[in-house]
Amino acid sequence: MPATPGLPLMHQPRRRDRRPSRRVPPKPAPLPPYRLPAAGADVVLVGFFSARQRDFETVMASAAAQLTAHGARVVTRIVQRRGVSDGGARNMSLPYSSRTLLSHGKVREVAHAADRDGVGAVVFTTPLTERRQRALTGLLGRPAVSLAGLLRSAQSPASGGGRRRG
């Protein structure tokens, strides 16, 4: 029905909202794979294990041997065990923090050891998500990488550790 001159419309036409649209923040750029800077680079080795895993010392020794074989020097080893003292059996397989994997006190202990020993990186025996890697790198003030990611980047052809033809 057309508007009659002089009478107001019952419904106003829809106008553009003045509020800014809600935008999703862009995803951060993926972290480049970390490579050991040189042979003999100092690292801190960190392991996260549940109380049910009894062979954690063997896993830590194996990880240290793999790092040594790739030219790193393990200066300090730190272990976080879940379900031994805090959290009980129900939460044994869960990380203390979804953001950092470790408890707050253990993160401070790792940061203190890394500062004290002047290491170039902190290597975790468990795989790290990109979010955890980014958070731990920021909290520790140096690259935090998983052992699998470090060994994978050391074997890639771009780093010179891969197979060569010729």
Short mmCIF file of C-alpha atoms in Angstrom, two decimals:
data_model
loop_
_atom_site.label_atom_id
_atom_site.label_comp_id
_atom_site.label_asym_id
_atom_site.label_seq_id
_atom_site.Cartn_x
_atom_site.Cartn_y
_atom_site.Cartn_z
CA MET A 1 0.00 0.00 0.00
CA PRO A 2 1.52 3.34 -1.00
CA ALA A 3 2.15 5.94 1.67
CA THR A 4 -0.40 8.71 1.97
CA PRO A 5 1.20 12.14 1.92
CA GLY A 6 1.30 13.65 5.40
CA LEU A 7 0.76 10.37 7.29
CA PRO A 8 3.68 8.45 8.78
CA LEU A 9 4.47 4.95 7.61
CA MET A 10 3.62 2.10 9.90
CA HIS A 11 6.91 0.36 9.31
CA GLN A 12 10.17 2.12 8.60
CA PRO A 13 12.31 0.73 5.81
CA ARG A 14 15.21 -1.34 7.06
CA ARG A 15 18.36 0.73 7.51
CA ARG A 16 21.93 -0.35 7.71
CA ASP A 17 23.08 -1.09 11.24
CA ARG A 18 25.68 1.38 12.48
CA ARG A 19 27.54 -1.16 14.56
CA PRO A 20 30.63 -2.66 12.97
CA SER A 21 30.23 -6.19 11.77
CA ARG A 22 31.62 -8.90 13.97
CA ARG A 23 34.70 -10.21 12.27
CA VAL A 24 36.54 -13.36 13.05
CA PRO A 25 40.19 -12.63 13.79
CA PRO A 26 42.53 -14.06 11.15
CA LYS A 27 44.36 -17.27 11.93
CA PRO A 28 47.96 -16.67 12.96
CA ALA A 29 50.57 -17.68 10.43
CA PRO A 30 51.88 -21.21 10.97
CA LEU A 31 55.16 -21.46 12.82
CA PRO A 32 58.09 -22.44 10.61
CA PRO A 33 59.66 -25.79 11.48
CA TYR A 34 62.44 -25.37 14.02
CA ARG A 35 65.89 -26.61 13.10
CA LEU A 36 68.82 -26.88 15.46
CA PRO A 37 71.04 -23.87 14.75
CA ALA A 38 74.33 -25.80 14.92
CA ALA A 39 75.87 -28.99 16.16
CA GLY A 40 76.14 -28.97 19.93
CA ALA A 41 73.10 -26.72 20.48
CA ASP A 42 71.92 -26.90 24.10
CA VAL A 43 68.32 -27.99 24.73
CA VAL A 44 66.06 -28.80 27.67
CA LEU A 45 64.16 -32.08 27.30
CA VAL A 46 60.65 -32.16 28.81
CA GLY A 47 58.43 -35.23 29.13
CA PHE A 48 54.75 -35.51 30.10
CA PHE A 49 53.67 -38.96 31.32
CA SER A 50 50.75 -40.49 33.17
CA ALA A 51 51.40 -42.45 36.35
CA ARG A 52 50.42 -45.63 34.50
CA GLN A 53 53.41 -45.29 32.19
CA ARG A 54 56.19 -46.88 34.19
CA ASP A 55 58.91 -46.73 31.51
CA PHE A 56 59.13 -42.92 31.35
CA GLU A 57 62.85 -43.00 32.17
CA THR A 58 63.46 -45.23 29.14
CA VAL A 59 61.45 -42.88 26.90
CA MET A 60 63.44 -39.88 28.18
CA ALA A 61 66.76 -41.69 27.65
CA SER A 62 65.72 -42.69 24.12
CA ALA A 63 64.66 -39.11 23.31
CA ALA A 64 67.97 -37.77 24.66
CA ALA A 65 69.87 -40.29 22.51
CA GLN A 66 67.91 -39.23 19.40
CA LEU A 67 68.64 -35.56 20.09
CA THR A 68 72.32 -36.30 20.64
CA ALA A 69 72.43 -38.22 17.36
CA HIS A 70 71.07 -35.12 15.60
CA GLY A 71 73.69 -32.82 17.10
CA ALA A 72 71.91 -31.44 20.17
CA ARG A 73 73.23 -31.49 23.71
CA VAL A 74 70.59 -32.24 26.37
CA VAL A 75 71.49 -30.03 29.32
CA THR A 76 68.46 -30.64 31.56
CA ARG A 77 65.69 -33.24 31.69
CA ILE A 78 62.35 -32.38 33.30
CA VAL A 79 59.47 -34.81 33.80
CA GLN A 80 55.82 -33.98 34.53
CA ARG A 81 53.90 -37.03 35.78
CA ARG A 82 50.12 -36.88 35.94
CA GLY A 83 48.19 -38.81 38.56
CA VAL A 84 51.10 -39.35 40.92
CA SER A 85 50.34 -36.56 43.36
CA ASP A 86 47.61 -34.32 41.96
CA GLY A 87 44.44 -35.11 40.04
CA GLY A 88 43.89 -38.77 40.83
CA ALA A 89 43.41 -41.74 38.55
CA ARG A 90 40.45 -40.26 36.66
CA ASN A 91 42.54 -37.49 35.10
CA MET A 92 45.78 -39.36 34.51
CA SER A 93 45.77 -39.21 30.72
CA LEU A 94 44.63 -35.58 30.55
CA PRO A 95 47.09 -32.67 30.44
CA TYR A 96 47.22 -30.27 33.39
CA SER A 97 46.53 -27.36 31.06
CA SER A 98 44.97 -27.51 27.61
CA ARG A 99 47.08 -24.51 26.69
CA THR A 100 50.52 -25.60 27.92
CA LEU A 101 50.21 -29.35 28.65
CA LEU A 102 52.07 -28.81 31.95
CA SER A 103 51.11 -27.37 35.32
CA HIS A 104 51.85 -23.69 35.93
CA GLY A 105 54.63 -24.51 38.40
CA LYS A 106 56.28 -26.92 35.98
CA VAL A 107 56.22 -24.30 33.21
CA ARG A 108 58.01 -21.90 35.59
CA GLU A 109 60.54 -24.63 36.43
CA VAL A 110 61.23 -25.26 32.72
CA ALA A 111 61.60 -21.52 32.06
CA HIS A 112 63.99 -21.14 35.01
CA ALA A 113 66.12 -24.10 33.87
CA ALA A 114 66.21 -22.78 30.30
CA ASP A 115 67.28 -19.31 31.49
CA ARG A 116 69.84 -20.70 33.93
CA ASP A 117 71.46 -22.99 31.35
CA GLY A 118 71.12 -20.59 28.40
CA VAL A 119 69.56 -23.16 26.07
CA GLY A 120 68.42 -22.47 22.54
CA ALA A 121 65.21 -24.55 22.60
CA VAL A 122 62.92 -26.65 24.75
CA VAL A 123 62.08 -30.07 23.27
CA PHE A 124 58.97 -31.99 24.37
CA THR A 125 58.69 -35.76 24.02
CA THR A 126 54.95 -35.50 23.36
CA PRO A 127 53.55 -33.98 20.16
CA LEU A 128 52.55 -30.32 20.51
CA THR A 129 49.63 -28.73 18.75
CA GLU A 130 50.40 -25.47 16.99
CA ARG A 131 48.44 -23.60 19.68
CA ARG A 132 50.45 -25.22 22.51
CA GLN A 133 53.70 -24.65 20.65
CA ARG A 134 52.90 -20.96 20.20
CA ALA A 135 51.84 -20.55 23.86
CA LEU A 136 54.88 -22.37 25.24
CA THR A 137 57.26 -20.47 22.96
CA GLY A 138 55.83 -17.21 24.32
CA LEU A 139 55.94 -18.33 27.97
CA LEU A 140 59.43 -19.83 27.82
CA GLY A 141 61.01 -17.10 25.70
CA ARG A 142 62.59 -19.59 23.29
CA PRO A 143 61.34 -22.12 20.73
CA ALA A 144 59.26 -24.95 22.18
CA VAL A 145 59.12 -27.90 19.79
CA SER A 146 58.12 -31.53 19.86
CA LEU A 147 60.75 -34.20 19.36
CA ALA A 148 58.89 -35.65 16.38
CA GLY A 149 58.64 -32.23 14.70
CA LEU A 150 62.31 -31.51 15.31
CA LEU A 151 63.42 -34.85 13.88
CA ARG A 152 61.05 -34.45 10.90
CA SER A 153 62.48 -31.03 10.07
CA ALA A 154 66.04 -32.35 10.44
CA GLN A 155 65.33 -35.06 7.86
CA SER A 156 63.65 -32.80 5.30
CA PRO A 157 65.63 -32.21 2.08
CA ALA A 158 65.68 -28.43 2.63
CA SER A 159 67.80 -28.84 5.75
CA GLY A 160 70.38 -31.06 4.10
CA GLY A 161 69.59 -34.06 6.32
CA GLY A 162 67.62 -35.93 3.67
CA ARG A 163 68.67 -38.22 0.89
CA ARG A 164 70.76 -36.75 -1.86
CA ARG A 165 70.81 -37.89 -5.43
CA GLY A 166 73.84 -37.89 -7.53
#
